[in-house]
Amino acid sequence: MTLQDMCERIAQCPLVFEPGTQWQYSNSFDVLGRVVEVVSGQGLAAFLEENIFGPLGMVDTGFFVPKHKQHRFAHCYQVVDNNMEEKKDAEAEGVSNDDNNNNKNNEMKKAKRMTPTQKQKRPSSLLTKGFVKGGMARLNNDVQFHSPPDMCAGGGGLVSTIDDYMRFCNMLLNKGTYEWPVNSSNQKGEEEKEEEDEEGQLQKQQPVSKSKKRQGIRILGRKTVEEMMMGNHLNGDMADYGKAHFLNLNWHGIGFGLGGSVVLNPSQVGVLCSKGEFAWGGMSSVFFWIDPTEGVACVFMTQLVPSSALPLRKDLRVVVNKSLQ
C-alpha cells in the first residue's frame, strides 16, 4: 500500500466528530505527508532528504537502515503483563480458572523453598516472537526497517539518532536556522563527509571549508516556526477539546501547534516547564522538547513500548529544569 492508497481509504471513512469540537491524535499527519508529495511532486522520503535531512547533515535519519548500519540499530522492547500471559496460556491449554488458581497456589508453595536463582518467571507465549526478561519482551520488528518501505508515512516510521535529531531541534530552537558547529578536532576547520557509493561502501568526499560551515542555513522561515509550529491552534487547551489526560500527562494548560504540544499555562500543567515550550514524542518512549524561554532543546531516546509505560516525560522535565541556573 502506498501513501496515496492509504489517504484514499481514509477519505472514505466517516468523521469521528464535527471538526473543531474535539482533538484526536489520528492519521492527519499521514495525510499531510501526502499533501507534501502532491505539492512538491516528490516522494515524501526524497523531499525530506533534500530539504531537511541533507541540509542539516542528518546522515542517520530515514525510513530504513542501510545494511552497513544495521549493527547499530537498537532493539525495541514491549512491557509484558505476565499475569495476562499466564491466563492466555492456561486458556489455550484448556485449564479452568479454578484449576489455574490451584496450580498457582501449589507453585507459590514450591517457590518458598526455591533459592533466588531458581525463581524464574514462567515463559510466555511471546517467546515465539522474541524473549521475555524482567517484564519486557523484545519486539521482532527489526526486519521491517532493513529495506525501503512501500509507504513512507507522514505520521511515523523514521529511524534516527540522538545526534541527528538534536540538529533538527536546534534548528527549531534557532527559529528555523541551523549554524554548523566548528570542528574543534580539525585545526583547518574542515570536515570530512562520508557518503555511500553504489555498493553501499563509505567513501570520503572533499572537505567542506570552514567559511562555508560557519554560514547558517535556513530550513524554515522564522514566522513559520514562531507563529505556525509553536503557536496554539486551539481555542483553549487540550482539556477543552476532550483530552484532559493523554500519555500519562495532564493536558490542562497545554495547547497544540503544527505537529506538537505547546505550553500555555505552566501552573496548570503541574510540572516544571516554560510558557511556549514545544514538544512531542514517539511510540518507543522517545520524546523531545524545545524551550525558547530558557534556550534549551532536549532529546530523549529509549526503546520501551508503549510510550506511556513509564512517566519519563514528566520526570525528565523536572530533572532538567531543576538544574537550570
Short mmCIF file of C-alpha atoms in Angstrom, two decimals:
data_model
loop_
_atom_site.label_atom_id
_atom_site.label_comp_id
_atom_site.label_asym_id
_atom_site.label_seq_id
_atom_site.Cartn_x
_atom_site.Cartn_y
_atom_site.Cartn_z
CA MET A 1 0.00 0.00 0.00
CA THR A 2 1.30 3.45 -0.91
CA LEU A 3 0.65 6.69 0.97
CA GLN A 4 -1.73 7.70 -1.81
CA ASP A 5 -3.69 4.45 -1.38
CA MET A 6 -3.89 4.97 2.37
CA CYS A 7 -5.16 8.54 2.05
CA GLU A 8 -7.81 7.48 -0.46
CA ARG A 9 -9.06 4.91 2.05
CA ILE A 10 -9.04 7.48 4.87
CA ALA A 11 -11.13 9.82 2.71
CA GLN A 12 -13.89 7.20 2.65
CA CYS A 13 -14.10 6.95 6.46
CA PRO A 14 -16.72 8.93 8.40
CA LEU A 15 -15.55 11.70 10.71
CA VAL A 16 -15.19 10.81 14.39
CA PHE A 17 -16.70 14.18 15.39
CA GLU A 18 -17.57 17.58 13.99
CA PRO A 19 -14.33 19.40 13.02
CA GLY A 20 -13.23 21.94 15.62
CA THR A 21 -15.13 20.37 18.52
CA GLN A 22 -12.56 17.83 19.80
CA TRP A 23 -8.89 16.91 19.46
CA GLN A 24 -7.91 13.44 18.25
CA TYR A 25 -4.44 12.00 17.65
CA SER A 26 -5.02 10.48 14.24
CA ASN A 27 -3.74 9.83 10.71
CA SER A 28 -3.86 13.55 9.94
CA PHE A 29 -0.05 13.66 9.81
CA ASP A 30 -0.04 10.88 7.24
CA VAL A 31 -2.45 12.90 5.11
CA LEU A 32 -0.16 15.93 5.43
CA GLY A 33 2.69 13.76 4.17
CA ARG A 34 0.63 13.04 1.06
CA VAL A 35 -0.08 16.77 0.67
CA VAL A 36 3.70 17.35 0.63
CA GLU A 37 4.07 14.73 -2.10
CA VAL A 38 1.36 16.29 -4.27
CA VAL A 39 2.58 19.88 -3.87
CA SER A 40 6.29 19.09 -4.30
CA GLY A 41 5.93 16.42 -6.96
CA GLN A 42 8.35 14.22 -4.97
CA GLY A 43 8.01 11.17 -2.78
CA LEU A 44 7.98 12.06 0.92
CA ALA A 45 11.33 10.34 1.62
CA ALA A 46 13.05 12.22 -1.21
CA PHE A 47 11.53 15.54 -0.15
CA LEU A 48 12.64 15.16 3.47
CA GLU A 49 16.16 14.16 2.44
CA GLU A 50 16.56 17.05 0.02
CA ASN A 51 15.01 19.79 2.16
CA ILE A 52 15.66 18.77 5.79
CA PHE A 53 17.92 15.77 6.43
CA GLY A 54 20.55 16.61 3.83
CA PRO A 55 20.94 20.33 4.64
CA LEU A 56 21.07 19.58 8.38
CA GLY A 57 23.61 16.77 7.99
CA MET A 58 21.21 14.20 9.46
CA VAL A 59 23.13 11.28 7.93
CA ASP A 60 21.48 8.58 10.06
CA THR A 61 17.83 9.55 9.56
CA GLY A 62 15.48 7.89 7.11
CA PHE A 63 12.69 5.37 6.62
CA PHE A 64 15.04 2.37 6.72
CA VAL A 65 18.50 1.37 7.97
CA PRO A 66 21.11 0.56 5.28
CA LYS A 67 22.85 -2.80 5.59
CA HIS A 68 26.19 -1.37 6.70
CA LYS A 69 24.45 0.44 9.62
CA GLN A 70 22.15 -2.34 10.81
CA HIS A 71 24.58 -3.44 13.53
CA ARG A 72 23.88 -0.08 15.19
CA PHE A 73 20.09 -0.46 15.07
CA ALA A 74 18.74 -0.68 18.64
CA HIS A 75 16.15 -3.32 19.55
CA CYS A 76 12.78 -2.29 20.95
CA TYR A 77 11.08 -3.92 23.94
CA GLN A 78 7.45 -4.11 24.97
CA VAL A 79 6.09 -4.16 28.51
CA VAL A 80 4.64 -7.59 29.28
CA ASP A 81 1.80 -8.32 31.67
CA ASN A 82 2.96 -11.72 32.93
CA ASN A 83 -0.35 -12.41 34.66
CA MET A 84 -2.23 -11.79 31.43
CA GLU A 85 0.16 -14.05 29.51
CA GLU A 86 -0.27 -16.86 32.05
CA LYS A 87 -4.04 -16.54 31.76
CA LYS A 88 -3.82 -16.79 27.95
CA ASP A 89 -1.54 -19.81 28.19
CA ALA A 90 -3.90 -21.52 30.64
CA GLU A 91 -6.90 -20.89 28.43
CA ALA A 92 -5.02 -22.24 25.41
CA GLU A 93 -4.21 -25.39 27.36
CA GLY A 94 -7.86 -25.86 28.41
CA VAL A 95 -7.20 -25.18 32.10
CA SER A 96 -10.14 -23.70 34.03
CA ASN A 97 -9.80 -20.70 36.32
CA ASP A 98 -10.18 -22.90 39.42
CA ASP A 99 -7.55 -25.32 38.19
CA ASN A 100 -5.29 -22.45 37.31
CA ASN A 101 -5.68 -20.92 40.78
CA ASN A 102 -4.90 -24.28 42.42
CA ASN A 103 -1.81 -24.62 40.25
CA LYS A 104 -0.70 -21.12 41.24
CA ASN A 105 -1.13 -21.94 44.93
CA ASN A 106 0.98 -25.07 44.52
CA GLU A 107 3.61 -23.10 42.61
CA MET A 108 3.70 -20.47 45.37
CA LYS A 109 4.32 -23.16 47.97
CA LYS A 110 7.16 -24.55 45.88
CA ALA A 111 8.57 -21.05 45.31
CA LYS A 112 9.05 -20.57 49.04
CA ARG A 113 11.52 -23.46 49.00
CA MET A 114 13.41 -22.18 45.92
CA THR A 115 16.66 -20.25 46.02
CA PRO A 116 16.67 -16.78 44.41
CA THR A 117 18.48 -18.12 41.34
CA GLN A 118 15.80 -20.79 40.88
CA LYS A 119 12.93 -18.31 40.90
CA GLN A 120 12.50 -17.80 37.17
CA LYS A 121 9.46 -16.23 35.55
CA ARG A 122 7.30 -18.58 33.59
CA PRO A 123 7.99 -18.27 29.83
CA SER A 124 5.10 -16.67 27.99
CA SER A 125 3.71 -17.15 24.51
CA LEU A 126 5.64 -14.05 23.42
CA LEU A 127 8.77 -16.21 23.41
CA THR A 128 7.83 -17.15 19.86
CA LYS A 129 8.39 -13.53 18.85
CA GLY A 130 11.37 -12.67 20.99
CA PHE A 131 12.33 -13.20 24.59
CA VAL A 132 10.90 -12.22 27.94
CA LYS A 133 13.08 -10.82 30.68
CA GLY A 134 12.20 -8.63 33.61
CA GLY A 135 8.67 -7.98 32.43
CA MET A 136 9.69 -6.97 28.91
CA ALA A 137 9.59 -8.74 25.55
CA ARG A 138 11.77 -7.87 22.59
CA LEU A 139 9.80 -6.77 19.54
CA ASN A 140 10.75 -8.69 16.45
CA ASN A 141 10.27 -5.72 14.12
CA ASP A 142 13.87 -5.05 13.06
CA VAL A 143 13.43 -6.57 9.60
CA GLN A 144 10.72 -4.02 8.79
CA PHE A 145 13.43 -1.35 8.69
CA HIS A 146 16.04 -3.28 6.69
CA SER A 147 14.77 -2.09 3.30
CA PRO A 148 12.80 0.87 1.91
CA PRO A 149 9.11 0.57 2.83
CA ASP A 150 6.28 0.62 0.30
CA MET A 151 4.73 3.51 2.20
CA CYS A 152 6.63 6.42 3.73
CA ALA A 153 4.07 7.90 6.10
CA GLY A 154 3.93 11.47 7.35
CA GLY A 155 2.99 10.36 10.86
CA GLY A 156 5.76 7.89 11.71
CA GLY A 157 8.27 5.31 10.55
CA LEU A 158 11.52 7.26 10.60
CA VAL A 159 14.61 5.95 12.36
CA SER A 160 17.22 8.35 13.68
CA THR A 161 19.89 9.02 16.30
CA ILE A 162 20.15 11.49 19.16
CA ASP A 163 22.82 13.49 17.31
CA ASP A 164 20.68 13.78 14.18
CA TYR A 165 17.50 14.71 16.00
CA MET A 166 19.38 17.26 18.10
CA ARG A 167 20.34 19.05 14.89
CA PHE A 168 16.65 19.21 13.97
CA CYS A 169 15.68 20.51 17.43
CA ASN A 170 18.44 23.13 17.43
CA MET A 171 17.14 24.34 14.08
CA LEU A 172 13.70 24.85 15.61
CA LEU A 173 15.21 26.45 18.73
CA ASN A 174 17.03 28.91 16.43
CA LYS A 175 13.72 29.76 14.71
CA GLY A 176 14.36 27.83 11.53
CA THR A 177 18.11 28.35 11.12
CA TYR A 178 20.92 25.90 11.79
CA GLU A 179 24.54 27.01 12.16
CA TRP A 180 27.12 24.32 11.60
CA PRO A 181 29.47 23.97 14.59
CA VAL A 182 33.22 24.36 14.16
CA ASN A 183 35.01 21.02 14.19
CA SER A 184 37.46 21.57 17.04
CA SER A 185 39.35 18.36 16.22
CA ASN A 186 40.32 19.76 12.81
CA GLN A 187 42.66 22.74 13.01
CA LYS A 188 41.77 23.84 9.49
CA GLY A 189 38.10 24.00 10.35
CA GLU A 190 37.30 21.34 7.79
CA GLU A 191 35.03 18.34 8.00
CA GLU A 192 35.32 15.14 6.04
CA LYS A 193 31.93 13.83 4.98
CA GLU A 194 31.23 10.19 4.31
CA GLU A 195 28.91 9.06 1.57
CA GLU A 196 27.79 5.70 0.28
CA ASP A 197 28.85 4.58 -3.18
CA GLU A 198 26.75 2.33 -5.40
CA GLU A 199 27.80 -0.77 -3.44
CA GLY A 200 26.95 0.72 -0.06
CA GLN A 201 30.60 1.33 0.85
CA LEU A 202 31.66 4.53 2.58
CA GLN A 203 33.68 6.98 0.52
CA LYS A 204 35.27 10.20 1.75
CA GLN A 205 34.28 13.40 -0.02
CA GLN A 206 36.31 16.57 -0.29
CA PRO A 207 36.42 18.59 2.96
CA VAL A 208 33.96 21.44 3.44
CA SER A 209 35.68 24.74 4.14
CA LYS A 210 35.35 26.46 7.49
CA SER A 211 33.88 29.58 5.89
CA LYS A 212 31.02 27.57 4.43
CA LYS A 213 30.43 25.76 7.69
CA ARG A 214 30.06 28.99 9.64
CA GLN A 215 27.21 30.15 7.42
CA GLY A 216 23.83 29.46 8.97
CA ILE A 217 21.43 27.58 6.75
CA ARG A 218 17.72 28.39 6.87
CA ILE A 219 15.35 25.43 6.75
CA LEU A 220 12.13 27.18 7.81
CA GLY A 221 11.03 30.79 8.00
CA ARG A 222 11.10 32.47 11.41
CA LYS A 223 7.36 33.17 11.33
CA THR A 224 6.66 29.60 10.27
CA VAL A 225 8.35 28.33 13.43
CA GLU A 226 7.19 31.01 15.87
CA GLU A 227 3.60 31.57 14.77
CA MET A 228 2.64 28.36 12.96
CA MET A 229 4.53 25.44 14.50
CA MET A 230 4.84 26.73 18.06
CA GLY A 231 1.64 28.75 18.15
CA ASN A 232 -1.53 27.30 19.67
CA HIS A 233 -4.16 26.49 17.05
CA LEU A 234 -6.92 25.63 19.53
CA ASN A 235 -9.43 27.97 21.12
CA GLY A 236 -8.27 26.94 24.58
CA ASP A 237 -6.23 24.00 25.82
CA MET A 238 -6.35 20.25 25.13
CA ALA A 239 -8.65 19.68 28.10
CA ASP A 240 -11.22 21.96 26.46
CA TYR A 241 -11.17 19.60 23.48
CA GLY A 242 -11.74 16.37 25.39
CA LYS A 243 -8.13 15.45 26.25
CA ALA A 244 -7.64 16.24 29.92
CA HIS A 245 -5.11 13.38 30.19
CA PHE A 246 -3.02 11.77 27.47
CA LEU A 247 0.13 9.60 27.61
CA ASN A 248 0.25 9.72 31.43
CA LEU A 249 0.31 13.51 31.34
CA ASN A 250 -2.04 16.25 32.43
CA TRP A 251 -3.09 18.31 29.40
CA HIS A 252 -4.67 21.22 31.22
CA GLY A 253 -2.77 24.35 30.20
CA ILE A 254 -1.39 22.73 27.03
CA GLY A 255 -2.44 23.62 23.50
CA PHE A 256 -1.43 22.21 20.13
CA GLY A 257 0.60 23.75 17.32
CA LEU A 258 1.52 22.29 13.95
CA GLY A 259 2.99 18.94 14.92
CA GLY A 260 3.41 19.21 18.68
CA SER A 261 2.11 20.39 22.03
CA VAL A 262 2.51 23.97 23.23
CA VAL A 263 2.54 25.01 26.90
CA LEU A 264 0.05 27.82 27.52
CA ASN A 265 -0.01 27.93 31.32
CA PRO A 266 2.79 26.16 33.27
CA SER A 267 0.89 26.40 36.57
CA GLN A 268 -1.95 24.31 35.11
CA VAL A 269 0.42 21.74 33.60
CA GLY A 270 1.67 20.81 37.05
CA VAL A 271 5.29 20.15 36.05
CA LEU A 272 8.36 22.35 35.69
CA CYS A 273 8.23 23.92 32.24
CA SER A 274 8.04 27.27 30.46
CA LYS A 275 5.28 29.04 28.62
CA GLY A 276 5.73 28.42 24.90
CA GLU A 277 7.52 25.08 25.30
CA PHE A 278 7.04 22.94 22.17
CA ALA A 279 7.19 19.14 22.45
CA TRP A 280 6.15 15.72 21.23
CA GLY A 281 7.26 12.09 21.34
CA GLY A 282 7.16 8.68 19.70
CA MET A 283 6.00 5.11 20.18
CA SER A 284 9.11 3.72 21.90
CA SER A 285 9.16 6.32 24.69
CA VAL A 286 11.28 8.76 22.70
CA PHE A 287 10.46 12.45 23.08
CA PHE A 288 11.82 15.97 22.75
CA TRP A 289 11.01 19.46 23.88
CA ILE A 290 12.15 22.91 22.87
CA ASP A 291 12.07 25.73 25.41
CA PRO A 292 12.56 29.12 23.71
CA THR A 293 12.41 30.96 27.05
CA GLU A 294 15.38 29.10 28.55
CA GLY A 295 17.14 28.47 25.22
CA VAL A 296 17.04 24.70 25.86
CA ALA A 297 16.41 21.80 23.49
CA CYS A 298 16.22 18.27 24.90
CA VAL A 299 16.08 14.92 23.08
CA PHE A 300 15.48 11.67 24.97
CA MET A 301 15.58 8.26 23.31
CA THR A 302 14.88 4.84 24.73
CA GLN A 303 13.42 1.57 23.47
CA LEU A 304 10.32 0.88 25.55
CA VAL A 305 6.85 0.38 24.02
CA PRO A 306 4.30 1.86 24.66
CA SER A 307 5.33 5.45 25.24
CA SER A 308 3.12 5.64 28.34
CA ALA A 309 4.86 2.70 30.07
CA LEU A 310 6.86 4.96 32.41
CA PRO A 311 6.42 8.63 33.47
CA LEU A 312 9.65 9.56 31.68
CA ARG A 313 8.42 12.75 30.05
CA LYS A 314 7.36 14.30 33.32
CA ASP A 315 10.34 13.11 35.37
CA LEU A 316 13.00 14.25 32.88
CA ARG A 317 11.47 17.72 32.66
CA VAL A 318 11.76 18.01 36.43
CA VAL A 319 15.42 16.91 36.43
CA VAL A 320 16.44 19.24 33.59
CA ASN A 321 14.55 22.32 34.74
CA LYS A 322 15.71 21.96 38.35
CA SER A 323 19.30 22.18 37.14
CA LEU A 324 18.85 25.48 35.29
CA GLN A 325 20.57 28.48 36.86
#
